[in-house]
Amino acid sequence: MIKKDFTQYEKLIRENRAKRLLRFIFPVQYSKARLSDRPDIVSPSIGCEVTNSLITPIFEILSREPSVFHGDFYPLKEKVEKILNERGREIGLEEGIHDYERIYLQKLKNLNSGGYQLFEENNLFIFSWIYEEKAVMEFLELAEKPPEHYKYTFDRIYLFFDQVLMEMILGSGEYRIYPLEEGEQRRILKRSAREVRIKTLLHLPL
């Protein structure tokens, strides 16, 4: 069975893309960010876990096309839209293409597991790629009122869509939008994959 994280290499590319996007948009907070584990990105006082929200059937299809994850930036948004147009009925998309609730509750559980390094600020970065208003609104409501039995919750959640990063500052009801020019986005995502390839070969830290 194909899992969402098809290989450690693909997981590193995704985490490195998140790190570079955060460093570009928030240069002060994430200037010294590096990849780690539980959480995936660490900065001096910030920890940030990285995941994606697209449902498993879509990722199973994408996994058969290495160009989506390997090499230079591939327009994932366009590829997903093509899958939806050609195979949407076969996959079964009655509940939408995102799985926000499941991944959020799993990450929240991990945050409170005791095996997760806690920081002054604990954040979550989610690659969503395609904006579905209903799914996002329901997720925002869920994130603002996490289950009460958890001692720790996330401070900020970042949702990355095509050329837009949404920042949710939990507990304040505040949301911020950071647009990215297409050329800048492509450069960031392209360089992220290249950096992983080179540093992995040279056994250098990311």
Short mmCIF file of C-alpha atoms in Angstrom, two decimals:
data_model
loop_
_atom_site.label_atom_id
_atom_site.label_comp_id
_atom_site.label_asym_id
_atom_site.label_seq_id
_atom_site.Cartn_x
_atom_site.Cartn_y
_atom_site.Cartn_z
CA MET A 1 0.00 0.00 0.00
CA ILE A 2 1.32 3.43 -0.93
CA LYS A 3 1.62 5.84 1.97
CA LYS A 4 1.50 9.60 1.85
CA ASP A 5 5.21 9.90 2.55
CA PHE A 6 6.44 7.71 -0.29
CA THR A 7 10.10 7.94 0.65
CA GLN A 8 12.20 9.79 3.16
CA TYR A 9 13.62 11.76 0.23
CA GLU A 10 10.21 13.10 -0.80
CA LYS A 11 9.45 13.94 2.83
CA LEU A 12 12.68 15.94 3.03
CA ILE A 13 11.78 17.88 -0.13
CA ARG A 14 8.41 18.82 1.32
CA GLU A 15 9.90 19.88 4.66
CA ASN A 16 12.67 21.85 2.97
CA ARG A 17 10.12 23.65 0.80
CA ALA A 18 8.21 24.65 3.93
CA LYS A 19 11.41 25.84 5.58
CA ARG A 20 12.38 28.01 2.60
CA LEU A 21 8.87 29.44 2.25
CA LEU A 22 8.80 30.37 5.94
CA ARG A 23 12.27 31.86 5.75
CA PHE A 24 11.25 33.96 2.74
CA ILE A 25 8.01 35.27 4.26
CA PHE A 26 9.20 35.52 7.87
CA PRO A 27 12.95 36.24 7.60
CA VAL A 28 13.36 37.27 11.24
CA GLN A 29 11.56 34.34 12.88
CA TYR A 30 12.92 31.62 10.60
CA SER A 31 16.32 32.96 9.50
CA LYS A 32 18.13 30.19 11.43
CA ALA A 33 15.60 27.45 10.73
CA ARG A 34 16.88 23.94 10.02
CA LEU A 35 15.28 20.55 9.43
CA SER A 36 14.89 18.20 12.35
CA ASP A 37 12.42 15.55 13.52
CA ARG A 38 9.37 15.94 15.78
CA PRO A 39 9.10 18.80 14.91
CA ASP A 40 10.29 18.88 11.29
CA ILE A 41 11.60 22.47 11.38
CA VAL A 42 13.32 24.09 14.34
CA SER A 43 14.42 27.66 14.90
CA PRO A 44 15.89 28.98 18.19
CA SER A 45 12.49 29.43 19.87
CA ILE A 46 10.09 27.94 17.28
CA GLY A 47 9.20 24.40 16.29
CA CYS A 48 7.11 23.70 13.19
CA GLU A 49 5.68 20.38 12.03
CA VAL A 50 5.04 19.90 8.28
CA THR A 51 2.36 17.85 6.55
CA ASN A 52 -0.09 17.91 3.63
CA SER A 53 -3.86 17.88 3.47
CA LEU A 54 -4.64 16.21 0.14
CA ILE A 55 -6.48 12.93 0.57
CA THR A 56 -4.59 9.65 0.10
CA PRO A 57 -6.16 8.55 -3.25
CA ILE A 58 -4.85 11.70 -4.93
CA PHE A 59 -1.37 11.14 -3.52
CA GLU A 60 -1.45 7.51 -4.63
CA ILE A 61 -1.96 8.72 -8.20
CA LEU A 62 0.67 11.46 -7.89
CA SER A 63 3.19 8.94 -6.53
CA ARG A 64 3.24 7.19 -9.91
CA GLU A 65 4.57 10.36 -11.55
CA PRO A 66 8.04 11.08 -10.12
CA SER A 67 8.19 14.47 -11.83
CA VAL A 68 5.67 15.75 -9.30
CA PHE A 69 8.11 15.35 -6.43
CA HIS A 70 11.55 14.99 -8.01
CA GLY A 71 13.52 17.32 -10.20
CA ASP A 72 12.59 20.93 -10.62
CA PHE A 73 9.28 22.44 -9.52
CA TYR A 74 6.31 20.78 -11.10
CA PRO A 75 2.94 22.60 -11.19
CA LEU A 76 1.25 20.33 -8.66
CA LYS A 77 -1.92 22.41 -8.61
CA GLU A 78 -2.47 21.84 -12.33
CA LYS A 79 -1.71 18.14 -11.97
CA VAL A 80 -4.25 17.70 -9.16
CA GLU A 81 -6.90 19.58 -11.14
CA LYS A 82 -6.26 17.27 -14.09
CA ILE A 83 -6.72 14.23 -11.84
CA LEU A 84 -9.98 15.65 -10.52
CA ASN A 85 -11.29 16.29 -14.03
CA GLU A 86 -10.30 12.88 -15.36
CA ARG A 87 -10.77 10.58 -12.37
CA GLY A 88 -12.78 12.47 -9.78
CA ARG A 89 -15.79 10.17 -9.99
CA GLU A 90 -13.60 7.07 -9.74
CA ILE A 91 -11.76 8.33 -6.65
CA GLY A 92 -14.93 9.42 -4.89
CA LEU A 93 -14.71 12.99 -3.73
CA GLU A 94 -18.02 13.46 -1.95
CA GLU A 95 -16.21 14.70 1.15
CA GLY A 96 -13.76 16.92 -0.74
CA ILE A 97 -10.08 16.59 -1.59
CA HIS A 98 -8.65 17.57 1.81
CA ASP A 99 -8.30 15.62 5.03
CA TYR A 100 -7.77 18.49 7.46
CA GLU A 101 -9.50 17.06 10.51
CA ARG A 102 -7.64 13.76 10.54
CA ILE A 103 -4.17 15.20 9.98
CA TYR A 104 -4.72 18.04 12.47
CA LEU A 105 -5.89 15.74 15.25
CA GLN A 106 -3.00 13.35 14.56
CA LYS A 107 -0.45 16.18 14.71
CA LEU A 108 -2.08 17.49 17.89
CA LYS A 109 -1.79 14.02 19.41
CA ASN A 110 1.90 13.89 18.43
CA LEU A 111 2.48 17.31 20.00
CA ASN A 112 1.25 15.92 23.32
CA SER A 113 2.89 12.52 23.04
CA GLY A 114 5.97 13.22 25.14
CA GLY A 115 8.26 12.36 22.22
CA TYR A 116 7.91 15.79 20.64
CA GLN A 117 10.32 18.62 21.41
CA LEU A 118 8.35 21.62 22.63
CA PHE A 119 9.34 25.25 22.00
CA GLU A 120 8.14 28.66 23.13
CA GLU A 121 6.08 28.63 19.94
CA ASN A 122 4.80 25.41 18.33
CA ASN A 123 3.44 25.70 14.79
CA LEU A 124 2.01 23.54 12.02
CA PHE A 125 2.61 23.97 8.27
CA ILE A 126 0.14 22.31 5.89
CA PHE A 127 0.61 22.05 2.12
CA SER A 128 -2.92 22.29 0.69
CA TRP A 129 -2.22 23.55 -2.87
CA ILE A 130 -5.88 23.88 -3.86
CA TYR A 131 -8.29 26.13 -1.95
CA GLU A 132 -11.66 24.66 -0.99
CA GLU A 133 -13.58 27.29 0.94
CA LYS A 134 -15.91 24.94 2.82
CA ALA A 135 -13.06 22.66 3.93
CA VAL A 136 -10.89 25.57 5.03
CA MET A 137 -13.69 27.28 6.98
CA GLU A 138 -14.53 24.05 8.80
CA PHE A 139 -10.87 23.51 9.60
CA LEU A 140 -10.44 27.04 10.96
CA GLU A 141 -13.35 26.44 13.32
CA LEU A 142 -11.87 23.14 14.49
CA ALA A 143 -8.40 24.60 15.01
CA GLU A 144 -9.75 27.48 17.10
CA LYS A 145 -11.43 25.01 19.49
CA PRO A 146 -9.11 22.00 19.88
CA PRO A 147 -10.10 19.10 22.16
CA GLU A 148 -9.86 20.22 25.77
CA HIS A 149 -8.00 17.13 27.02
CA TYR A 150 -4.80 18.19 25.24
CA LYS A 151 -2.35 20.15 27.38
CA TYR A 152 -0.47 21.63 24.41
CA THR A 153 -1.90 23.13 21.23
CA PHE A 154 -0.37 24.79 18.17
CA ASP A 155 0.20 28.54 18.28
CA ARG A 156 0.11 29.18 14.53
CA ILE A 157 -1.03 27.17 11.56
CA TYR A 158 0.18 27.93 8.04
CA LEU A 159 -1.88 26.79 5.06
CA PHE A 160 -0.02 26.94 1.75
CA PHE A 161 -2.08 27.18 -1.41
CA ASP A 162 -0.90 27.98 -4.92
CA GLN A 163 0.90 31.35 -4.59
CA VAL A 164 -0.69 32.13 -1.19
CA LEU A 165 0.27 31.41 2.41
CA MET A 166 -2.46 31.80 5.04
CA GLU A 167 -1.33 32.29 8.63
CA MET A 168 -3.74 31.46 11.46
CA ILE A 169 -2.80 32.89 14.86
CA LEU A 170 -4.75 30.59 17.13
CA GLY A 171 -6.52 32.02 20.13
CA SER A 172 -6.71 35.49 18.62
CA GLY A 173 -9.08 34.88 15.71
CA GLU A 174 -6.54 36.62 13.49
CA TYR A 175 -5.74 35.43 9.97
CA ARG A 176 -3.17 36.89 7.60
CA ILE A 177 -2.63 36.32 3.89
CA TYR A 178 0.79 36.47 2.23
CA PRO A 179 0.69 36.36 -1.60
CA LEU A 180 3.64 35.05 -3.58
CA GLU A 181 4.45 35.97 -7.15
CA GLU A 182 4.45 32.92 -9.40
CA GLY A 183 8.10 33.38 -10.35
CA GLU A 184 9.20 33.68 -6.73
CA GLN A 185 7.21 30.64 -5.70
CA ARG A 186 8.71 28.57 -8.49
CA ARG A 187 12.24 29.66 -7.55
CA ILE A 188 11.73 28.75 -3.90
CA LEU A 189 10.24 25.33 -4.62
CA LYS A 190 12.79 24.55 -7.33
CA ARG A 191 15.77 25.49 -5.16
CA SER A 192 14.33 23.51 -2.25
CA ALA A 193 14.35 20.27 -4.22
CA ARG A 194 17.82 21.00 -5.63
CA GLU A 195 19.21 21.69 -2.15
CA VAL A 196 17.88 18.38 -0.85
CA ARG A 197 19.42 16.47 -3.76
CA ILE A 198 22.85 18.05 -3.34
CA LYS A 199 23.05 17.99 0.45
CA THR A 200 21.71 14.44 0.64
CA LEU A 201 24.45 13.28 -1.73
CA LEU A 202 27.09 15.13 0.29
CA HIS A 203 25.62 14.07 3.65
CA LEU A 204 25.24 17.68 4.73
CA PRO A 205 22.58 18.93 7.18
CA LEU A 206 19.50 20.73 5.90
#
